[in-house]
XYZ file of C-alpha atoms in Angstrom:
707
model
C -31.630 29.522 -4.276
C -35.314 28.392 -3.217
C -37.309 28.785 0.635
C -39.496 26.262 2.117
C -40.950 26.088 5.650
C -39.767 23.239 7.989
C -41.558 22.474 11.245
C -41.834 26.566 10.802
C -39.100 27.397 10.201
C -37.864 29.044 7.093
C -35.021 27.028 5.035
C -33.355 28.395 2.324
C -31.903 26.054 0.361
C -30.446 24.802 -3.690
C -32.925 24.294 -6.128
C -33.068 19.952 -6.599
C -32.193 19.413 -3.295
C -34.423 16.943 -1.685
C -35.646 17.499 1.477
C -34.300 15.485 3.864
C -31.033 17.972 2.173
C -32.941 20.741 4.064
C -33.519 19.174 7.059
C -29.382 18.462 7.514
C -29.096 22.206 6.665
C -31.860 23.038 9.718
C -29.969 20.511 11.683
C -33.097 18.408 12.383
C -32.869 14.988 12.347
C -35.426 12.522 10.037
C -35.414 8.893 10.879
C -33.653 6.928 8.009
C -31.946 4.566 7.732
C -31.627 3.648 3.187
C -30.541 7.432 2.913
C -26.580 7.875 3.233
C -25.732 11.820 2.085
C -22.654 9.683 0.193
C -24.554 7.346 -1.760
C -27.729 7.683 -4.696
C -30.757 7.347 -3.421
C -32.581 4.627 -3.162
C -36.341 5.376 -1.053
C -36.374 1.460 -0.018
C -36.997 1.825 3.715
C -39.767 4.362 3.638
C -38.650 5.597 7.685
C -38.146 8.609 7.088
C -41.512 9.805 5.919
C -42.798 13.506 6.809
C -45.877 15.568 6.397
C -45.860 17.678 3.178
C -48.439 20.031 3.288
C -50.966 19.714 0.312
C -50.231 15.754 -0.153
C -52.595 13.528 -0.122
C -50.269 10.629 1.957
C -46.721 11.117 4.077
C -43.659 11.099 1.244
C -40.055 10.092 2.177
C -37.904 13.046 3.069
C -35.214 11.487 0.890
C -36.848 11.544 -2.617
C -38.807 14.460 -2.226
C -37.641 17.201 -4.144
C -38.252 20.798 -2.588
C -40.737 23.601 -4.253
C -40.585 27.020 -3.388
C -42.927 27.886 -0.277
C -43.300 23.846 0.341
C -44.465 23.233 3.469
C -42.688 20.389 5.919
C -43.809 18.691 8.959
C -41.193 16.037 10.473
C -42.775 15.981 13.497
C -46.831 15.882 12.377
C -49.070 13.684 14.061
C -49.024 12.123 10.168
C -45.836 12.039 9.973
C -45.313 9.603 13.398
C -47.835 7.859 12.865
C -46.261 7.052 9.246
C -42.849 6.162 10.894
C -44.613 4.226 13.146
C -45.818 1.957 11.287
C -43.070 1.531 9.234
C -40.401 0.685 12.491
C -43.343 -1.701 13.056
C -43.419 -3.257 9.422
C -39.273 -3.365 9.535
C -39.578 -5.247 12.763
C -42.058 -7.914 11.636
C -38.979 -10.417 10.964
C -35.581 -8.569 12.244
C -34.662 -11.818 15.340
C -34.266 -10.605 18.705
C -30.844 -11.282 19.144
C -29.656 -7.787 20.474
C -27.628 -9.214 23.262
C -25.050 -11.278 20.941
C -25.787 -8.388 18.258
C -21.788 -6.959 17.451
C -23.877 -4.024 16.481
C -25.531 -3.892 19.694
C -25.053 -0.476 21.146
C -24.205 1.362 18.141
C -27.246 -0.040 16.146
C -29.492 2.667 14.017
C -32.722 0.221 14.360
C -32.189 -0.361 17.627
C -31.599 3.212 18.490
C -35.355 4.284 16.378
C -37.100 1.706 17.785
C -37.036 3.231 21.048
C -38.862 6.146 19.267
C -40.780 4.566 17.126
C -41.700 1.276 17.845
C -44.259 -0.619 19.398
C -43.630 -2.386 23.256
C -44.873 -5.354 21.247
C -45.229 -6.885 18.227
C -48.836 -7.844 16.379
C -46.580 -10.206 14.412
C -47.474 -13.832 15.681
C -46.034 -15.705 12.124
C -42.566 -17.302 11.849
C -40.491 -14.932 11.154
C -38.308 -15.515 7.996
C -34.443 -17.147 8.147
C -31.762 -15.818 5.537
C -29.555 -18.158 5.204
C -25.393 -16.880 6.011
C -22.597 -16.459 3.297
C -19.097 -16.829 3.296
C -17.794 -13.884 1.736
C -14.198 -13.614 2.171
C -11.672 -13.038 5.487
C -13.174 -9.313 6.776
C -16.863 -8.846 6.648
C -19.115 -11.314 7.905
C -23.292 -12.098 6.899
C -23.493 -14.569 9.518
C -26.582 -13.050 10.471
C -28.766 -11.775 7.372
C -31.551 -12.484 9.145
C -31.016 -8.546 10.335
C -31.176 -7.287 6.837
C -33.824 -4.678 6.169
C -32.650 -4.227 2.785
C -31.418 -0.817 2.998
C -29.444 -1.444 -0.041
C -26.609 0.782 1.073
C -23.795 -2.288 0.953
C -25.339 -2.589 -2.488
C -25.040 0.910 -3.164
C -21.973 1.861 -1.804
C -19.704 -1.457 -3.856
C -21.675 0.076 -7.389
C -20.969 3.770 -6.665
C -17.755 4.446 -4.211
C -16.052 0.960 -4.804
C -16.619 1.107 -8.447
C -17.112 -3.150 -7.713
C -21.212 -4.042 -7.508
C -20.261 -7.257 -5.293
C -23.121 -7.355 -3.474
C -26.689 -7.848 -4.698
C -30.600 -8.574 -3.952
C -31.947 -11.577 -5.437
C -35.519 -12.260 -5.386
C -38.298 -10.248 -4.053
C -40.992 -9.541 -1.268
C -39.674 -12.586 1.899
C -37.457 -14.271 -0.232
C -35.397 -10.709 -1.325
C -31.899 -11.169 -0.317
C -28.548 -9.255 -0.234
C -25.647 -11.833 -1.840
C -22.904 -12.212 -3.769
C -23.427 -14.292 -6.860
C -21.734 -17.921 -8.386
C -20.400 -17.597 -4.645
C -18.156 -14.922 -4.981
C -16.391 -13.884 -1.790
C -16.200 -9.622 -1.513
C -12.725 -8.550 -2.272
C -12.612 -4.737 -2.406
C -9.876 -2.824 -0.969
C -12.551 -1.023 0.700
C -14.735 -3.535 1.585
C -14.746 -2.129 5.046
C -16.978 0.937 4.716
C -19.981 -1.381 4.382
C -19.603 -2.871 8.258
C -19.839 1.166 8.971
C -23.219 2.242 6.641
C -25.191 -0.614 7.196
C -27.617 0.317 9.630
C -27.824 -2.995 11.371
C -25.422 -6.358 12.739
C -25.922 -7.825 9.523
C -22.731 -6.978 7.906
C -19.945 -7.040 11.022
C -16.422 -7.235 10.761
C -15.395 -10.777 10.863
C -11.851 -10.175 12.454
C -13.334 -8.250 15.648
C -16.537 -10.865 15.959
C -17.864 -11.771 19.405
C -14.697 -9.590 20.543
C -16.115 -6.763 22.634
C -18.896 -5.259 23.124
C -19.114 -1.016 21.618
C -19.721 0.575 25.237
C -16.647 -1.269 26.260
C -14.243 0.292 23.738
C -12.521 4.050 24.157
C -12.005 5.681 21.884
C -8.894 7.193 20.699
C -8.217 9.487 17.600
C -5.437 8.311 15.452
C -3.722 8.468 12.049
C -2.802 5.625 9.305
C 0.538 4.767 8.891
C -0.100 3.303 5.050
C 0.004 5.011 2.572
C -0.465 9.188 1.385
C -3.440 10.171 2.611
C -3.111 10.110 5.736
C -7.026 8.814 6.743
C -8.148 9.497 10.331
C -9.207 7.096 12.229
C -10.749 6.580 15.441
C -9.151 3.881 17.880
C -10.992 1.477 19.851
C -9.527 -0.276 22.571
C -10.287 -2.309 25.486
C -7.974 -3.402 28.865
C -5.078 -1.721 26.523
C -6.014 -3.683 23.654
C -6.303 -2.066 20.071
C -9.509 -4.122 19.362
C -10.924 -2.228 16.090
C -10.120 0.872 14.426
C -12.497 2.857 12.726
C -12.540 6.024 10.631
C -12.761 9.782 11.559
C -14.605 11.733 9.068
C -12.819 14.604 7.210
C -14.168 15.664 4.201
C -10.465 16.697 3.140
C -8.555 13.963 3.772
C -10.575 11.137 4.172
C -14.109 11.673 4.049
C -15.785 9.023 6.495
C -14.345 6.187 4.528
C -11.402 4.049 5.454
C -8.494 1.421 2.890
C -9.303 -2.115 4.506
C -5.530 -2.184 5.387
C -6.172 0.945 7.628
C -8.747 -0.796 9.170
C -7.471 -4.623 9.518
C -3.503 -4.110 9.975
C -4.364 -3.449 13.783
C -3.885 -7.923 13.835
C -0.162 -7.263 14.222
C -0.066 -4.851 16.805
C -0.885 -8.097 19.401
C 0.333 -10.821 17.195
C 3.013 -13.266 17.932
C 5.984 -11.429 15.958
C 6.427 -8.737 18.470
C 9.177 -8.140 19.926
C 8.837 -7.051 24.094
C 12.607 -6.639 25.294
C 16.146 -5.584 23.867
C 18.527 -8.436 22.764
C 21.893 -8.758 21.777
C 23.353 -11.616 19.388
C 25.662 -13.530 21.371
C 27.994 -16.440 20.049
C 24.898 -17.254 17.288
C 22.340 -16.810 19.968
C 19.852 -14.583 20.556
C 19.423 -13.305 24.352
C 17.324 -10.273 26.066
C 18.469 -7.565 28.256
C 18.174 -4.799 29.659
C 17.680 -1.039 27.982
C 20.515 0.359 29.993
C 23.181 -3.222 28.578
C 21.372 -2.658 24.878
C 21.852 1.116 24.410
C 25.394 1.235 25.840
C 26.339 -1.572 23.710
C 24.923 -0.004 20.618
C 27.166 3.378 21.894
C 30.368 1.505 22.212
C 29.969 0.147 19.323
C 29.184 2.693 16.736
C 32.225 4.726 18.712
C 34.791 1.512 17.739
C 33.179 1.071 13.719
C 33.523 5.690 13.741
C 37.926 5.073 14.985
C 38.267 2.500 12.949
C 36.265 3.369 9.547
C 35.641 6.527 10.163
C 32.628 8.295 10.782
C 31.244 7.983 7.383
C 30.588 4.152 7.018
C 27.763 4.824 9.950
C 24.712 5.016 8.465
C 20.557 4.320 8.946
C 18.038 3.662 6.662
C 14.350 4.842 7.770
C 11.078 3.464 7.256
C 9.071 6.235 4.913
C 6.282 5.166 7.725
C 8.108 6.585 10.276
C 7.162 9.870 11.874
C 8.604 12.910 11.176
C 10.200 13.099 14.564
C 12.318 10.021 14.004
C 13.472 10.675 10.993
C 14.350 14.098 12.640
C 16.393 12.331 15.508
C 17.708 10.056 13.290
C 19.128 12.542 10.573
C 20.332 14.006 13.657
C 21.683 11.514 15.301
C 23.717 10.102 12.710
C 25.019 13.915 11.754
C 25.871 14.712 15.014
C 28.337 11.260 14.408
C 30.122 12.690 11.224
C 28.101 11.214 8.494
C 25.963 11.839 6.058
C 24.415 9.023 5.347
C 20.727 8.627 5.949
C 17.931 8.273 3.743
C 14.521 6.444 3.736
C 13.373 6.127 -0.643
C 14.461 2.276 0.002
C 12.437 1.466 -3.067
C 14.257 4.587 -4.965
C 16.492 3.332 -7.966
C 17.424 6.598 -8.794
C 18.907 9.193 -6.071
C 18.964 12.436 -7.959
C 19.623 15.461 -5.639
C 16.078 17.899 -4.981
C 15.422 21.034 -3.484
C 12.064 20.789 -3.441
C 9.575 18.375 -1.201
C 7.816 16.356 -3.821
C 3.725 15.898 -3.513
C 0.665 15.481 -4.582
C 0.500 19.323 -6.381
C -3.194 19.737 -5.535
C -5.243 19.113 -2.148
C -6.146 15.563 -1.678
C -9.901 16.861 -2.187
C -9.679 18.436 -5.622
C -9.155 14.887 -6.794
C -13.037 14.704 -7.010
C -13.251 17.694 -9.238
C -10.958 16.845 -11.847
C -11.807 17.177 -16.019
C -8.711 15.267 -17.344
C -6.224 12.900 -15.630
C -2.748 11.755 -16.634
C -1.569 8.957 -14.631
C 1.945 7.685 -15.110
C 3.288 4.413 -12.822
C 0.429 3.305 -10.584
C -1.856 0.958 -9.799
C -4.420 3.395 -8.790
C -6.846 1.357 -7.496
C -4.676 -0.842 -5.458
C -1.802 1.671 -4.002
C -4.046 4.025 -3.390
C -7.906 3.108 -2.489
C -8.742 7.038 -1.204
C -7.350 8.633 -3.837
C -8.882 6.433 -6.366
C -12.153 6.593 -4.934
C -12.511 10.605 -5.476
C -10.799 10.572 -9.247
C -14.382 7.734 -9.821
C -15.980 10.040 -8.779
C -14.684 13.088 -10.868
C -15.486 10.159 -13.903
C -18.971 10.610 -13.066
C -18.854 14.533 -13.831
C -17.210 13.624 -17.042
C -13.724 13.457 -16.009
C -11.534 11.762 -18.993
C -8.563 9.702 -17.622
C -5.635 8.387 -18.823
C -2.877 5.843 -17.927
C 0.179 4.697 -18.602
C 1.175 1.756 -17.263
C 3.234 -1.976 -17.550
C 0.358 -3.637 -17.158
C -3.715 -4.505 -16.985
C -5.386 -3.824 -13.860
C -8.960 -2.930 -13.130
C -9.079 0.528 -11.899
C -12.926 0.116 -11.184
C -13.324 2.923 -13.061
C -13.438 4.357 -16.884
C -9.663 5.027 -18.342
C -10.231 6.649 -21.668
C -7.429 5.879 -22.362
C -4.901 3.255 -20.836
C -1.480 2.143 -23.116
C 0.449 -0.626 -21.440
C 3.737 0.026 -22.292
C 7.066 -1.946 -20.687
C 8.339 0.356 -17.879
C 11.482 0.365 -19.400
C 9.778 2.597 -22.364
C 7.722 5.357 -20.248
C 9.790 8.238 -20.586
C 9.275 7.566 -24.520
C 5.526 6.832 -24.270
C 5.596 10.433 -22.361
C 8.290 12.072 -24.717
C 5.471 11.016 -28.249
C 2.717 12.977 -26.282
C 4.946 15.754 -25.839
C 5.505 15.578 -29.296
C 2.079 15.268 -30.157
C 0.849 18.391 -27.723
C 3.973 20.227 -29.376
C 2.896 19.990 -32.768
C -0.764 21.028 -31.313
C 0.496 24.111 -30.161
C 3.132 24.820 -32.490
C 6.430 25.044 -29.822
C 9.608 23.233 -29.325
C 9.265 19.582 -27.746
C 11.618 18.771 -24.930
C 12.442 15.860 -26.748
C 12.691 13.136 -29.757
C 9.626 11.409 -30.061
C 6.571 9.806 -32.671
C 3.123 11.229 -32.353
C 0.930 7.805 -31.876
C -2.812 7.640 -32.046
C -2.666 7.186 -28.323
C -0.590 10.107 -27.494
C -2.646 12.686 -29.740
C -5.444 11.063 -27.562
C -3.726 12.321 -24.408
C -2.110 15.385 -25.965
C -5.597 16.777 -26.941
C -7.656 15.365 -23.738
C -5.052 17.624 -22.207
C -5.388 20.582 -23.701
C -8.920 21.106 -23.049
C -10.513 21.295 -19.738
C -10.466 23.461 -17.052
C -9.511 21.506 -13.571
C -6.692 19.481 -14.678
C -3.716 16.843 -13.414
C 0.255 15.027 -14.001
C 0.247 12.055 -11.674
C 2.955 10.158 -11.050
C 2.866 6.785 -8.927
C 4.724 4.736 -7.045
C 6.637 3.084 -10.014
C 6.865 6.571 -11.471
C 9.128 7.752 -8.601
C 11.076 4.030 -8.467
C 11.940 4.315 -12.388
C 15.903 4.317 -13.008
C 14.319 7.198 -14.847
C 12.263 9.006 -12.449
C 14.405 12.282 -13.169
C 13.655 12.097 -16.845
C 9.909 11.451 -16.306
C 9.440 14.759 -13.858
C 11.113 16.713 -16.760
C 9.132 15.362 -19.423
C 5.446 15.570 -17.319
C 6.783 18.902 -15.647
C 6.667 20.569 -19.700
C 3.546 18.957 -20.432
C 2.035 20.292 -17.663
C 3.316 23.938 -18.228
C 2.116 23.632 -21.694
C -1.662 22.600 -20.769
C -2.078 24.035 -17.424
C -2.208 20.990 -15.554
C -0.791 20.295 -11.652
C 1.720 18.226 -11.973
C 2.660 15.793 -8.474
C 3.565 12.304 -6.701
C 0.968 10.029 -5.527
C 3.841 9.308 -2.787
C 3.868 5.664 -1.854
C 4.017 5.864 2.267
C 2.360 7.461 5.437
C 5.861 10.124 5.748
C 7.422 10.199 2.205
C 6.487 13.875 1.925
C 7.714 14.210 5.210
C 11.151 12.486 4.647
C 11.463 14.734 1.974
C 10.136 18.142 4.011
C 12.805 16.601 7.555
C 15.793 16.648 4.776
C 16.380 12.757 5.737
C 18.682 12.443 3.062
C 22.251 12.050 2.042
C 24.297 15.246 1.723
C 28.227 15.680 0.231
C 29.753 12.425 0.714
C 27.181 10.436 2.456
C 25.926 7.057 1.119
C 22.156 7.001 -0.518
C 19.912 3.538 0.032
C 21.133 1.928 -2.536
C 24.674 2.009 -1.525
C 23.814 1.376 2.120
C 21.614 -1.612 0.914
C 24.575 -3.483 -0.888
C 27.590 -3.257 1.915
C 28.985 0.563 2.105
C 28.355 0.905 5.066
C 30.267 -0.667 8.713
C 27.479 -0.200 10.903
C 23.668 0.104 10.217
C 20.949 1.672 12.129
C 17.979 0.947 10.582
C 14.797 2.371 11.965
C 11.773 0.228 11.183
C 12.949 -1.133 8.057
C 13.008 -4.850 7.242
C 15.675 -4.940 4.305
C 14.079 -8.014 2.208
C 10.450 -6.605 2.098
C 10.692 -2.964 2.155
C 13.495 -2.260 -0.715
C 14.243 -1.971 -4.173
C 16.533 -5.108 -3.765
C 14.922 -6.810 -1.786
C 16.843 -10.374 -0.292
C 20.236 -9.292 -1.894
C 20.282 -6.375 0.302
C 20.894 -9.475 3.291
C 24.184 -10.116 1.858
C 24.874 -6.397 1.774
C 24.601 -5.837 5.418
C 25.855 -9.143 6.275
C 29.325 -7.584 5.662
C 29.031 -4.849 8.422
C 30.226 -4.757 11.564
C 27.376 -3.868 13.611
C 24.004 -3.399 12.522
C 21.077 -2.319 14.950
C 17.676 -3.023 13.745
C 14.184 -0.369 15.437
C 11.596 -2.110 15.376
C 8.160 -3.837 16.416
C 9.029 -6.570 15.827
C 11.336 -9.930 15.665
C 12.731 -9.205 12.610
C 16.199 -8.914 10.556
C 17.664 -11.812 13.399
C 19.875 -12.918 10.254
C 22.193 -10.077 9.913
C 20.810 -8.474 12.791
C 23.140 -7.615 16.521
C 21.009 -5.297 17.805
C 17.032 -5.486 18.567
C 15.637 -2.637 19.693
C 11.883 -2.710 20.595
C 10.273 0.753 19.639
C 6.569 1.839 19.245
C 4.128 1.349 16.287
C 1.626 4.478 15.891
C -0.335 2.816 18.309
C 1.805 3.188 21.636
C 3.793 6.404 20.814
C 2.806 10.097 19.741
C 3.969 11.685 16.700
C 3.589 13.007 12.903
C 2.879 12.002 9.484
C 2.573 14.744 6.434
C -0.146 13.212 3.622
C 0.258 13.759 -0.251
C -1.091 16.837 -0.330
C 1.997 18.502 2.526
C -0.751 18.503 5.649
C 0.584 17.727 8.875
C -1.166 15.612 10.813
C -0.104 14.735 14.934
C -1.249 11.734 16.352
C -0.968 10.367 20.133
C -0.645 6.628 21.374
C -4.030 5.493 22.203
C -2.286 2.535 24.241
C 0.642 1.613 26.797
C 3.705 -0.024 25.167
C 4.147 -3.296 25.148
C 6.129 -4.915 27.771
C 9.828 -3.150 27.250
C 8.484 -1.591 23.907
C 9.436 2.224 23.940
C 8.973 5.409 21.288
C 11.681 5.155 18.672
C 12.052 8.946 19.134
C 13.001 8.323 23.084
C 15.303 5.563 21.746
C 16.926 7.614 19.407
C 17.514 10.491 21.777
C 18.894 8.544 24.947
C 21.323 6.786 22.340
C 22.214 10.478 20.921
C 22.594 11.595 24.591
C 24.842 8.483 25.528
C 27.381 9.471 22.516
C 27.031 13.205 23.726
C 25.533 13.939 20.457
C 23.788 17.723 20.169
C 20.508 18.750 19.537
C 18.656 15.295 20.724
C 17.935 17.004 24.604
C 13.652 16.827 23.898
C 11.235 15.534 26.464
C 8.532 15.147 24.319
C 7.724 14.402 20.785
C 6.166 17.872 20.782
C 8.594 19.581 21.389
C 10.615 18.171 18.518
C 8.302 19.003 16.142
C 8.133 22.378 17.050
C 12.205 22.374 16.564
C 11.570 21.089 13.175
C 9.989 25.141 12.830
C 13.017 26.606 11.437
C 12.785 24.035 8.216
C 8.868 25.145 7.372
C 8.173 22.490 8.896
C 4.437 23.545 11.442
C 1.374 21.962 13.166
C -0.805 21.807 9.966
C 1.851 21.505 6.595
C 4.701 22.191 5.441
C 5.777 25.804 4.070
C 3.976 26.148 0.368
C 7.257 27.698 -1.310
C 8.920 24.445 0.010
C 6.794 22.262 -1.462
C 6.931 21.189 -5.476
C 8.845 19.094 -8.177
C 12.868 19.565 -8.686
C 13.198 19.441 -12.745
C 16.889 19.439 -13.542
C 19.274 17.657 -16.388
C 19.007 16.262 -19.251
C 16.543 13.651 -20.473
C 17.536 10.563 -21.488
C 14.929 8.440 -23.478
C 17.512 5.649 -23.369
C 15.346 2.443 -21.881
C 15.887 1.444 -18.038
C 17.842 -1.293 -17.945
C 16.006 -2.001 -14.318
C 11.953 -2.215 -13.352
C 10.621 -0.339 -10.877
C 10.104 -2.376 -7.547
C 6.498 -1.391 -5.978
C 5.196 -3.254 -2.729
C 1.574 -5.146 -3.512
C -1.282 -3.619 -1.458
C -0.865 -6.090 1.397
C 3.180 -5.909 1.095
C 3.371 -2.666 1.932
C 4.974 -2.531 5.356
C 5.392 -4.622 8.514
C 1.891 -4.486 9.945
C 0.039 -4.851 6.976
C 2.103 -8.064 6.300
C 1.480 -9.423 10.119
C -2.437 -8.656 9.720
C -4.007 -12.115 9.099
C -6.537 -11.399 8.087
C -5.141 -9.138 5.265
C -3.157 -11.955 4.166
C -6.286 -14.014 3.954
C -7.609 -11.600 1.172
C -7.530 -11.864 -2.824
C -5.100 -9.669 -3.486
C -3.142 -10.537 -0.679
C -2.827 -14.857 -2.214
C -2.507 -13.180 -6.348
C 1.206 -11.228 -4.696
C 1.860 -15.000 -3.134
C 1.434 -16.346 -6.300
C 3.501 -13.743 -7.788
C 6.207 -13.806 -5.584
C 6.594 -17.784 -5.526
């Protein structure tokens, strides 16, 4: 640590830091545009010029290293004059279009111009004009004349997203930020460029001209998509979600969110929304009131229980459902005398588990890993924010190894990538185990051949201090998932690595924690989807898209006497008998458990649309109508509090419940069923109904594969 003097105050700061870092530590604001705490230093804008004693001219705070005894003045006449000169220069070519700019009201240039800009301009020549560019459905580059060439967007793509999709061409007044040879911006993190742009050059195309920033109310929430549990700020106008931006949480999502977190809100007010209960009568759908619909369901379930037995009634839950919804669904089904409840919709193997499968470490720790083995994941598309953290780890020298079934660009350097048919993943892991066993002089857990690739992975995992073995969505859904876990656990034990699942959805960990799983003679999801039930309750599930059996599930559910769909959308029309409109995450309160076991609660940010009701309330009333005990709750917070008995509380799942269950023999025979994994913009009903996300290159590619 060294000591400097900043505006008369002594500040201790690590050697190698910049003056800007010392100012941040001291709580002193230095105006800037190109500097961003998560990006490399460019020193483009010169707005952060400060007065450093013994320096003949002002120095950029973002690029000036501190030295012991340095004296810095940020508010001296010399510094202020320099900053005002830079501001005058920046405003020379800036268009005077604040009244129509989407960035107006939250624009750094606008804010700093108030403090450092002049009342009039000395510049009388023509301003330069930069032609607009079409770079895709998410990011608008319609007003690039506003660009001040801070290059934040360029550095973000190169350093954080891992793909340099934007660059600066030409020089001087001809310099432009653009894609090259007509390419679009296709990164799954591209929306963050909008947030970090300090002017209105990059704006949100779906939000464009929809509202002014001062008209929007801001409410905290949590992403309902992948297992990161990204913290969000949902911006609302006239009881309608207008925009979603990140809420900074260094331990979870830092200051970034994925594009599906940002743009899936389009589905919330789309034409597919279900706004009133509906019953199918004579093949026709008719809107009814809630009392009629719930009594119809209750009477139907009682009749089926009487005719076929309680266990022919079951419930399928989306892993994107809240803890409260899962808990009440489980209570309802068990209260009817059945044990058939499951959320593992895309699984091919349904082994019992005593532990709650999770990441095996904190999300923040991914950034500091030195060795990583990823099995069965297109990491960049399945978990964009996890991939971003591991990308940062590789910059510090981390070695990343992959076992996957197809080539994919992870936008980070891979030490080894074994592209193997998923049927042979267990054998591929066994080969690594044999190579490691030979190195350590111990017995291997299964037979295998120590190939060169296997030796390379084994040698890498044997070195380094911070290591992780991560099982992806395809590994979790694999027909031999328990064998994969068994060998991976052995590798972790031998190398000192952590082991865990990346976990698929917003509340996959929560589903295990609540115990929304079949017990006794209950049917698992695979059985329920293929005809085991006479009455099925589907909570936020669209079997055609959300399950391993896909369209075949429709035939299995056709054989049921009653299918009740609880969904925010008009779906499952061909085989459902009742549709009950439940609230999406923006219209209900609830909790998700992310991959690291962190319990995060959120509140509704807008009123429910039409006759929509929170799912936990619908399930509670249905349970009351059927005289099910243990469902007398007045709020989702009461439901969450009731889960403390199973180790779930506000903040986290009990540490002793987290882990992987390893049981049974390792089966090296090739798996006969391919694991089913949703593509990035087909993961859940919200992203599937976001019109802008469905126009992206990733969505188009998925549609072409499906066709």
